[in-house]
XYZ file of C-alpha atoms in Angstrom:
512
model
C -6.356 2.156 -21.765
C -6.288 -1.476 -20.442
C -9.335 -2.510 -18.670
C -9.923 -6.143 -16.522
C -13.214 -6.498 -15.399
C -14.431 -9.487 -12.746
C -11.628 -12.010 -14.129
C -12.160 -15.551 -12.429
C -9.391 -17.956 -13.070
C -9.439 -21.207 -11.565
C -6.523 -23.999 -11.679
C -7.625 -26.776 -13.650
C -5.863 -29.664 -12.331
C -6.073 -29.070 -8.637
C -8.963 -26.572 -8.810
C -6.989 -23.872 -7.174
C -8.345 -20.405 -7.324
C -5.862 -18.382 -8.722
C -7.613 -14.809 -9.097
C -11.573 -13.908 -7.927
C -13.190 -11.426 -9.228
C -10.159 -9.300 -10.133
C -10.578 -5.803 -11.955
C -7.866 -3.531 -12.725
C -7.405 -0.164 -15.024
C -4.099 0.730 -16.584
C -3.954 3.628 -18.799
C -0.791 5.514 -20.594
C 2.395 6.220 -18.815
C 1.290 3.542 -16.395
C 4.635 0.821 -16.037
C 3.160 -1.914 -13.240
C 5.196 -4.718 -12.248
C 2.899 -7.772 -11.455
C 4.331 -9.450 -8.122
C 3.876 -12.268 -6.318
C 5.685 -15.462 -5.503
C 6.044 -18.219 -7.746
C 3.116 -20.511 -8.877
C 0.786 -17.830 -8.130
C -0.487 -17.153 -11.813
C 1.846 -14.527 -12.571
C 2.814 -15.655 -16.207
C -0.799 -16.960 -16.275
C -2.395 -13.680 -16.216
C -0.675 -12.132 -18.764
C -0.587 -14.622 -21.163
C -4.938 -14.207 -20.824
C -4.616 -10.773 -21.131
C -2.485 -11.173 -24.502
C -4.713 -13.826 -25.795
C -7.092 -15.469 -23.279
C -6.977 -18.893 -25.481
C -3.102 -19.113 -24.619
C -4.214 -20.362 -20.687
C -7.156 -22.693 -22.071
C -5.107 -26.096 -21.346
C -3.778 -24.721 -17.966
C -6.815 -23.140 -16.026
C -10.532 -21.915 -16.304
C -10.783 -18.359 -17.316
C -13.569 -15.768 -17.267
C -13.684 -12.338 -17.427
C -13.566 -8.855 -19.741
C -10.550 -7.583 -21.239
C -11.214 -3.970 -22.834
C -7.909 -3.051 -24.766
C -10.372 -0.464 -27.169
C -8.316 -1.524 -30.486
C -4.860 -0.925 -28.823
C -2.108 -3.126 -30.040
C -0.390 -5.907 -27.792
C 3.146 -7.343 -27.851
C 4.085 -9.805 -25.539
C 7.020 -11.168 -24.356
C 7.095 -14.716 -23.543
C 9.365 -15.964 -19.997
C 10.803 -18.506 -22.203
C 11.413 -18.591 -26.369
C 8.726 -20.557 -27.793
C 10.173 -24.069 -29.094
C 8.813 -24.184 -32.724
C 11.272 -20.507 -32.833
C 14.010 -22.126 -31.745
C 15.163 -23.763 -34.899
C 14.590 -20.761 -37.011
C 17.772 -18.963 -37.994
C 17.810 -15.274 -36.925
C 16.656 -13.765 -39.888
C 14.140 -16.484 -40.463
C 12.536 -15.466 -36.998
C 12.452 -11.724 -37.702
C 10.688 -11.995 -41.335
C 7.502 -13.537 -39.702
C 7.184 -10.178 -38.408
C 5.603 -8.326 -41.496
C 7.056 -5.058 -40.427
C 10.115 -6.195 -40.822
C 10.846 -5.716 -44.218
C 9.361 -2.114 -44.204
C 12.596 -1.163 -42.672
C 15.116 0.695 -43.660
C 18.719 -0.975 -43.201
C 19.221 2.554 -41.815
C 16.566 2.071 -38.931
C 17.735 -1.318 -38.187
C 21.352 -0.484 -37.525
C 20.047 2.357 -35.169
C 18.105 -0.598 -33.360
C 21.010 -3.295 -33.069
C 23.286 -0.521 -31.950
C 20.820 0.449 -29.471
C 20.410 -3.049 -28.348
C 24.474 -3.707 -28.163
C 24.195 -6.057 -31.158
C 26.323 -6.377 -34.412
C 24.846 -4.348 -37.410
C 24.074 -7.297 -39.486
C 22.385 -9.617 -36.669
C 18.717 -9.701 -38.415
C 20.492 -11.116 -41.116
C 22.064 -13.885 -39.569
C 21.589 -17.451 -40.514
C 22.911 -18.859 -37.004
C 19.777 -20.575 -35.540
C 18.106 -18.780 -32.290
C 18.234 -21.522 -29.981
C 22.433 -20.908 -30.385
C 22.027 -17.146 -28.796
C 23.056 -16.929 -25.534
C 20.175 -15.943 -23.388
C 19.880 -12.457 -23.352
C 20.562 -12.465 -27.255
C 17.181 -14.307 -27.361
C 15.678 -11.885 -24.973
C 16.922 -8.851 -27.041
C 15.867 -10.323 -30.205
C 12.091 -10.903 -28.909
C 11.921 -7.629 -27.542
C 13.140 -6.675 -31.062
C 10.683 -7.714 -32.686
C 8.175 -7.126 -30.544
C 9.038 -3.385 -31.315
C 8.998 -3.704 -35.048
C 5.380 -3.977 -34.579
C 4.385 -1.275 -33.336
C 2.410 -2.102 -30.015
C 0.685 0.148 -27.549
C 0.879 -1.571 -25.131
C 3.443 -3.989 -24.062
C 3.584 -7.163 -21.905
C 6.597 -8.090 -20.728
C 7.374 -11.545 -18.742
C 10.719 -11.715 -16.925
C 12.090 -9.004 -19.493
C 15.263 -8.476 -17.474
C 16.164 -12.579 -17.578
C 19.516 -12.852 -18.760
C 20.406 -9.424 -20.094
C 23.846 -8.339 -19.309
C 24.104 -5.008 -17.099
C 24.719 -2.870 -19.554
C 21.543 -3.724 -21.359
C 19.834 -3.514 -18.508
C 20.621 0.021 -17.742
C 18.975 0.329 -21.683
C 16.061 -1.431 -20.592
C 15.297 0.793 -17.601
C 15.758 4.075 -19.720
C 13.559 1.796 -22.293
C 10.625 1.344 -19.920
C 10.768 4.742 -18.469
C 10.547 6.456 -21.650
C 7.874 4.341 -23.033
C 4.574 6.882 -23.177
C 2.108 4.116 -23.530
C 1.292 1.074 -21.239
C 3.650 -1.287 -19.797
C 3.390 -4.209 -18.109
C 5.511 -6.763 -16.637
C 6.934 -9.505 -14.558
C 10.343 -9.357 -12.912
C 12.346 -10.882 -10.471
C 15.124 -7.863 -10.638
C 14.458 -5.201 -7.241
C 16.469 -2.694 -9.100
C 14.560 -2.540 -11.956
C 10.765 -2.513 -10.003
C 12.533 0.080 -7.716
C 14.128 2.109 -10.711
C 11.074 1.773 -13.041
C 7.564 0.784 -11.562
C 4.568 2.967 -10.612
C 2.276 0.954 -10.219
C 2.370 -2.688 -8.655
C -0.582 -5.512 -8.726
C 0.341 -7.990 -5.948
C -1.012 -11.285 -6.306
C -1.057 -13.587 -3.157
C -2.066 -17.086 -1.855
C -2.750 -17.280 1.665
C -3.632 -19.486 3.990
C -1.421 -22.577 2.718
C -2.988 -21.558 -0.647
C -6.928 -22.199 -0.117
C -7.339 -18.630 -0.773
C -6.577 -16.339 -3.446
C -6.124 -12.573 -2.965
C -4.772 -9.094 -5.235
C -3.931 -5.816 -4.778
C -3.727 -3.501 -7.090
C -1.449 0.155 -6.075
C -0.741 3.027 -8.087
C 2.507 3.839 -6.687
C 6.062 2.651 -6.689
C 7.042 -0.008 -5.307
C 9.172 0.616 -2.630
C 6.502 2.890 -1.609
C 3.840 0.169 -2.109
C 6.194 -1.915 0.253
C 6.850 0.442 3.070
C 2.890 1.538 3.203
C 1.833 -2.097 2.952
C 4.312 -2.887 5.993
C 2.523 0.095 7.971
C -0.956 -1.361 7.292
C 0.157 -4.727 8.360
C 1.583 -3.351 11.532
C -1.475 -0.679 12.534
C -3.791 -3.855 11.826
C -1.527 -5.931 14.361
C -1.654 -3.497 16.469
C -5.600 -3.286 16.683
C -5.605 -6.959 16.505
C -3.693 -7.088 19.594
C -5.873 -4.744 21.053
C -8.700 -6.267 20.481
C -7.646 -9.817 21.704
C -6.858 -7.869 24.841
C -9.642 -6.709 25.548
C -11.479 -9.583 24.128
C -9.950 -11.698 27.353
C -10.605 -8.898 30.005
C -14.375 -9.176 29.048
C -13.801 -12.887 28.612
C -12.826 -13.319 32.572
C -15.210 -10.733 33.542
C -18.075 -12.720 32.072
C -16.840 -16.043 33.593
C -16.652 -14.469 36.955
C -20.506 -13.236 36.762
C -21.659 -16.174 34.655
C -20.156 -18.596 37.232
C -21.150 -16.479 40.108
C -24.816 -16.552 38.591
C -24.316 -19.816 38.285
C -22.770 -21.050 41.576
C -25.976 -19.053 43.822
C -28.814 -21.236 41.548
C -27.041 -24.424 42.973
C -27.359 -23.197 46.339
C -30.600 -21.286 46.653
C -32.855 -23.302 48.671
C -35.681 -24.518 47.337
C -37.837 -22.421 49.979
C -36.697 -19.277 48.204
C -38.609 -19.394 44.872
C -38.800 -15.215 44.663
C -34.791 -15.505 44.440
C -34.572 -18.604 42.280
C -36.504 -16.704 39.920
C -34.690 -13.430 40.249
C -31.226 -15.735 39.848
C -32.972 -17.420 36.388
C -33.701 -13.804 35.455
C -30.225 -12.763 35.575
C -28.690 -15.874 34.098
C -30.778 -15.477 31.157
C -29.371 -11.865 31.339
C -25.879 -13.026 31.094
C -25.990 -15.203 28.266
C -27.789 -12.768 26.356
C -24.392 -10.250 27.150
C -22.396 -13.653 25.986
C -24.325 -13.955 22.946
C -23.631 -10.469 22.084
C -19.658 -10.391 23.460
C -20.117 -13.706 20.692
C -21.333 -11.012 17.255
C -18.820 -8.961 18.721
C -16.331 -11.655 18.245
C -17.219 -11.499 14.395
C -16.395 -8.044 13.981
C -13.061 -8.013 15.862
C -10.039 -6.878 13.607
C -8.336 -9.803 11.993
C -4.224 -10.274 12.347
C -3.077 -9.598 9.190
C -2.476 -12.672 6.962
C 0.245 -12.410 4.636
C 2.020 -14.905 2.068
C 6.012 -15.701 3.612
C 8.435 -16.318 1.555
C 10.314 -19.237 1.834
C 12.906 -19.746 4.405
C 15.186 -23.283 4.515
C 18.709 -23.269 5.844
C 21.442 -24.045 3.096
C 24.039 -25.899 3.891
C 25.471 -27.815 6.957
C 28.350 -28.750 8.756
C 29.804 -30.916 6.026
C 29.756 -27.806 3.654
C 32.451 -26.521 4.856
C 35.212 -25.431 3.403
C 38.834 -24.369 4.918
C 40.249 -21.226 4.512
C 43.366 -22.216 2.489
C 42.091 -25.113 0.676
C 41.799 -24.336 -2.867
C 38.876 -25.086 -4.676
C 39.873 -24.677 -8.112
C 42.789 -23.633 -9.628
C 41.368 -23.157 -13.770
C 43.124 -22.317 -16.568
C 42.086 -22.601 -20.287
C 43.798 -21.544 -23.408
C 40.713 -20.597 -25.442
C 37.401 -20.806 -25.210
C 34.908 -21.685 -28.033
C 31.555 -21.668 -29.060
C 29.514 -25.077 -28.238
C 30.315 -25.624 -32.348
C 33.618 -25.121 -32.223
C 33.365 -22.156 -34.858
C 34.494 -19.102 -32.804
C 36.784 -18.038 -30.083
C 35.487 -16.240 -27.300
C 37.920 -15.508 -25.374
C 41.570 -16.464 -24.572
C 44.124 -17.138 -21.446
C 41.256 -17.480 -18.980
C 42.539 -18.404 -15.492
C 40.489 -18.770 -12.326
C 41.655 -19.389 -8.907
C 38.989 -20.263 -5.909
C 40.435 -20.732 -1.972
C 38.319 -21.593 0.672
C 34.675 -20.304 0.962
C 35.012 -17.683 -1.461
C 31.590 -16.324 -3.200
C 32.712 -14.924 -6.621
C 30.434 -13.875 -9.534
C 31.234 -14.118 -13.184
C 30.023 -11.348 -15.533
C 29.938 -10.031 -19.017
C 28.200 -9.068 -22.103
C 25.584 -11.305 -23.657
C 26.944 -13.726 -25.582
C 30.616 -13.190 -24.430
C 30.572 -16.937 -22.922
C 30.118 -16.865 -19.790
C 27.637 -20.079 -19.502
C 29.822 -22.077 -21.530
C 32.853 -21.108 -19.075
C 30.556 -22.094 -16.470
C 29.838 -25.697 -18.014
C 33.508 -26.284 -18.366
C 34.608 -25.698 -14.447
C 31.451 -27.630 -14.015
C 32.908 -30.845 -15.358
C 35.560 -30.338 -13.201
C 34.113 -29.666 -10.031
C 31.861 -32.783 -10.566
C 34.142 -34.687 -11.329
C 36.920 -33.958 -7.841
C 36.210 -36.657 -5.280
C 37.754 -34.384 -2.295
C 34.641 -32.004 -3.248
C 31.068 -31.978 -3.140
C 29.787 -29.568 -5.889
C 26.024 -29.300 -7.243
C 25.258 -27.906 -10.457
C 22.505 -25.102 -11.024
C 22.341 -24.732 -15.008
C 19.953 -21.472 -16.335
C 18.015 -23.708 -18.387
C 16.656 -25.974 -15.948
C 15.541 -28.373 -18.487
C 19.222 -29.409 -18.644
C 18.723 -31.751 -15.840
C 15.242 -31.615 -14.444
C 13.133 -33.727 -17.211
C 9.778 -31.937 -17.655
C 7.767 -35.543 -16.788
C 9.241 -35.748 -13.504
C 7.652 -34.566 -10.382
C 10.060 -32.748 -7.674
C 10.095 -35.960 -5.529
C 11.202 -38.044 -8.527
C 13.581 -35.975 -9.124
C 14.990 -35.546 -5.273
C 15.145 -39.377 -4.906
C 15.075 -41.962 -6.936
C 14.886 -44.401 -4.524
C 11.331 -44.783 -3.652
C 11.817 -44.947 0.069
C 9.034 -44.060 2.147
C 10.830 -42.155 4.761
C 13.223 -40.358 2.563
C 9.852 -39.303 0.455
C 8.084 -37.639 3.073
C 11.109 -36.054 4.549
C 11.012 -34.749 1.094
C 7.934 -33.809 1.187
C 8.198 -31.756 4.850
C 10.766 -29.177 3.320
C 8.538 -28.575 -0.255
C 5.868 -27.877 2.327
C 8.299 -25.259 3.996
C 8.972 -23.967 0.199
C 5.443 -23.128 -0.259
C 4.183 -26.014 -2.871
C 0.734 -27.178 -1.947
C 0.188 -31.653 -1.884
C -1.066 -31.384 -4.852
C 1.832 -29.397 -6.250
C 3.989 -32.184 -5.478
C 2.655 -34.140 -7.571
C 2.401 -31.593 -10.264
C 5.177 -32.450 -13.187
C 8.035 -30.219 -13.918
C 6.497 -29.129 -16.748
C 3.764 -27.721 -14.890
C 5.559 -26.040 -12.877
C 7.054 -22.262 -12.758
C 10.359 -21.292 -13.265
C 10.816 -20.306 -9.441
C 9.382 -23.110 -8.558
C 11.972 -25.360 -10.587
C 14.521 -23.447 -8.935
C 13.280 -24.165 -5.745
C 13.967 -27.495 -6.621
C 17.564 -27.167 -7.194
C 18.049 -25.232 -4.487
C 16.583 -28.227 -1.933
C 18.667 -30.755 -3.420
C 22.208 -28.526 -3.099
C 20.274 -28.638 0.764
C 19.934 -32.180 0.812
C 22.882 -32.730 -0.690
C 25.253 -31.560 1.649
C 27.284 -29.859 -0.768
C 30.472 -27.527 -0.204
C 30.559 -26.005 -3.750
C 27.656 -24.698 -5.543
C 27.806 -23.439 -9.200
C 24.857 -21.539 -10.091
C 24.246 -20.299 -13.625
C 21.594 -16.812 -12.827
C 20.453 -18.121 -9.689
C 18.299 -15.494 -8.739
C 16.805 -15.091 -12.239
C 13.095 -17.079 -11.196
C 12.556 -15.929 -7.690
C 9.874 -12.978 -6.937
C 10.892 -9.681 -5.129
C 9.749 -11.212 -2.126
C 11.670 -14.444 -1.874
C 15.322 -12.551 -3.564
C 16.171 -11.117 -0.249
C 15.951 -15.016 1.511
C 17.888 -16.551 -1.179
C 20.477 -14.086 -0.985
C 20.898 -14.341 2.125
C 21.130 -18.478 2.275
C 23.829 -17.964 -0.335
C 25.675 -14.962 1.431
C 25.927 -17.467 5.129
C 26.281 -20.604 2.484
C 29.753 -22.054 4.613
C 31.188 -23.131 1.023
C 32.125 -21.987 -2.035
C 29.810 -20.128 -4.564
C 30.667 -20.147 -8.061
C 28.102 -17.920 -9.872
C 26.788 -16.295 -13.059
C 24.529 -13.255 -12.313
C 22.812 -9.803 -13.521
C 21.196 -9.327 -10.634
C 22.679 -6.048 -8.630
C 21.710 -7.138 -5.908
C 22.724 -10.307 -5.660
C 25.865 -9.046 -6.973
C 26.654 -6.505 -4.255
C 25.461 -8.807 -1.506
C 26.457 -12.033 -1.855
C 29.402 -11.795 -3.888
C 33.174 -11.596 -2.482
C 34.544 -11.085 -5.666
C 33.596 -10.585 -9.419
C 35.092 -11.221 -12.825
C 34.273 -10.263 -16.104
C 34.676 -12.395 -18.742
C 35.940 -10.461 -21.533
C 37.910 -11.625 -24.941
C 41.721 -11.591 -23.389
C 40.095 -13.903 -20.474
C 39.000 -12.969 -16.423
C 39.124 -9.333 -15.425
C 38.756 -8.908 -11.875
C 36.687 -5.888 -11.251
């Protein structure tokens, strides 16, 4: 059993509640999927229910955490830097189950996982893996542990989909506890049964959970019939809130209208006129407690909306985007081949999706028609790498990094669409590294906006936006009026936005 009693947590540098008085019980068989949209303490939470010292430098945290000697392994959103110089094998001996295994147990688990035989013996370092190899090699290791219970942030992040069908059949057959963030629909719909919602409302002044033992989709469809039956009695109530309203008027200024002009020689009905005016504001005062009882419309957290793209995006039918060819294609170090004859053509405002097995090179591909794009002069293009950090220095705040120019004007134009993507003032000012991954992408996706771009390439674009917010972004991408050039995992982005898809395998571009 996992147990969180009264849990407080409180932003520490802009003093933002981020969960009040939050309890929840998970016991075995249990898989919940923690939702939410992004820079709502997500990540937060279960890195204090893993170790509550790991949020000490980020927010205030109090509360009970009864895991009754149960063991924890936890899966980080990102690999921790001080692992990223280790070599493979150098990563999995800290793990002191490790070298209980048999060589005949850890073939069964690299086969499993898709992975050569000998990869816990490798000496390439991990911060070469592509990034699903990194997520597969956590998740690894995590299991050569032995845990009970098992937290799980963004597991689903770059694993190819064949691995991802594993990791479904993975979750479901786990017995114990599982927990975890994702940003994949098909996996929460394929796998969760249980779904704690956390929410900021009212432009984020207040903080508020729910926790539902039942899948999600069924979480979603009887959440959207609560919000409905309470707009419904809302309405209702306002209704008839205004037919009392101009009822009372009419008497109270009726009332009112005969005591200025009763004659003074009628005391009897001045006083019988005070009588009932005194009468009438007592029924206002108690229309008034009414008031405070009256259903409330239902207050929900949007998710973001912001048009992408303009009329300068573009792009005619027959004009051809890119017309790529390479002869091989290496490793970053130049050691290995990946794969060979790899040709890519792109007309007009095609939407096409590149995918493959982890590791097969499909970033690296992407890096390479990158240059090129960037480079054309009769094209716009804006690049979208996974690993944010590649452009977006972690001491910048998103209006640094949207203009460098310092303008006033251009700043709080700036500032007007983060507002309509959800980040608070003081999250404006907040640096990239304080940030969320879906937040970071958020700013990407403004400046392609801003931009006025006609060709987007977007390494796993979907890969830090919550449940709630995937269905807006895809559908921004899918009425984007130029030319998408994509990596993805994500099934539904695959099957909705996508015109066409290649996989990248060893003898080059398959289309599928």
């Amino acid at each position: 059993m996992l147990q969180i009693k009264n849990l407080n947590m409180i932003h520490k540098k802009d003093l933002r509640v981020i969960l009040e008085n939050f309890n929840c019980v998970l016991n075995d068989g249990d898989k919940a999927v923690i939702i939410g949209e992004e820079g709502n303490g997500k990540s937060t939470l279960l890195q204090w229910i893993f170790c509550p010292d790991m949020v000490f430098g980020y927010c205030e945290a109090a509360g009970e955490r009864i895991i009754q000697g149960q063991r924890l392994g936890y899966l980080p959103q990102e690999l921790p830097a001080q692992d990223c110089r280790k070599s493979i094998y150098e990563y999995f001996l800290e793990e002191p189950m490790f070298l209980e295994q048999t060589p005949k147990e850890l073939n069964r688990m690299a086969k499993e996982f898709g992975l050569p035989v000998d990869f816990f013996y490798r000496e390439q370092h991990m911060e070469t893996l592509s990034g699903g190899e990194k997520v597969k090699a956590q998740i690894l290791r995590i299991l050569l542990s032995k845990p009970d219970i098992l937290l799980l942030d963004e597991p689903s992040n770059d694993i190819d989909l064949e691995t991802l069908g594993w990791l479904e059949k993975f979750i479901l057959g786990w017995k114990q506890i599982v927990l975890f963030i994702s940003h994949d629909e098909t996996l929460i719909e394929h796998t969760a049964n249980a779904v704690i919602h956390i929410e900021q409302i009212k432009r984020k002044t207040q903080c508020r959970y729910t926790v539902a033992h039942m899948p999600y989709l069924q979480y979603r469809q009887e959440r959207l019939h609560l919000f409905e039956k309470q707009e419904r009695m809302a309405e209702n109530d306002r209704r008839e809130k205004k037919i009392r309203d101009e009822k009372y008027q009419r008497i109270y200024q009726s009332v009112e209208h005969a005591q200025r002009s009763i004659s003074r020689q009628n005391p009897g009905k001045g006083r019988l006129l005070k009588k009932k005016m005194h009468a009438v504001k007592s029924m206002g005062r108690r229309f008034a407690r009414e008031e405070e009882t009256m259903t409330e419309m239902p207050e929900e957290e949007d998710a973001i909306f912001f048009k992408l793209g303009n009329e300068e995006s573009k792009i005619p039918a027959g004009k051809t985007v890119i017309e790529y060819s390479l002869h091989k294609l290496y490793t970053p170090d130049q050691e290995r081949v990946l794969a060979e004859n790899i040709y890519l053509q792109i007309r007009g405002p095609e939407k096409i999706c590149i995918v493959g097995t982890n590791g097969a090179g499909k970033t690296t591909l992407l890096h390479k028609i990158a240059e090129e794009l960037l480079s054309r002069e009769d094209l716009h293009a804006e690049y979208m790498p996974q690993n944010y950090e590649e452009l977006l220095d972690s001491s910048m705040t998103p209006i640094d990094f949207l203009d460098a120019s310092g303008d006033k004007e251009i700043q709080t134009r700036i500032r007007t669409f983060l507002g309509a993507l959800k980040y608070t003032a003081d999250e404006m000012n907040h640096t990239a590294g304080q940030l969320s991954g879906g937040q970071k992408a958020k700013i990407f996706l403004l400046k392609m906006s801003l931009s006025g771009a006609n060709v987007l390439i977007l390494d796993e674009p979907t890969r830090n936006f919550s449940p709630l917010s995937g269905p807006v972004i895809r559908q921004m991408l899918k009425e984007f009026p130029g030319a998408v050039i994509s990596i993805s995992h994500d099934r539904k982005f695959i099957d909705e936005v996508c015109d066409k898809i290649y996989r990248l395998t060893e003898k080059g571009l398959e289309e599928q």
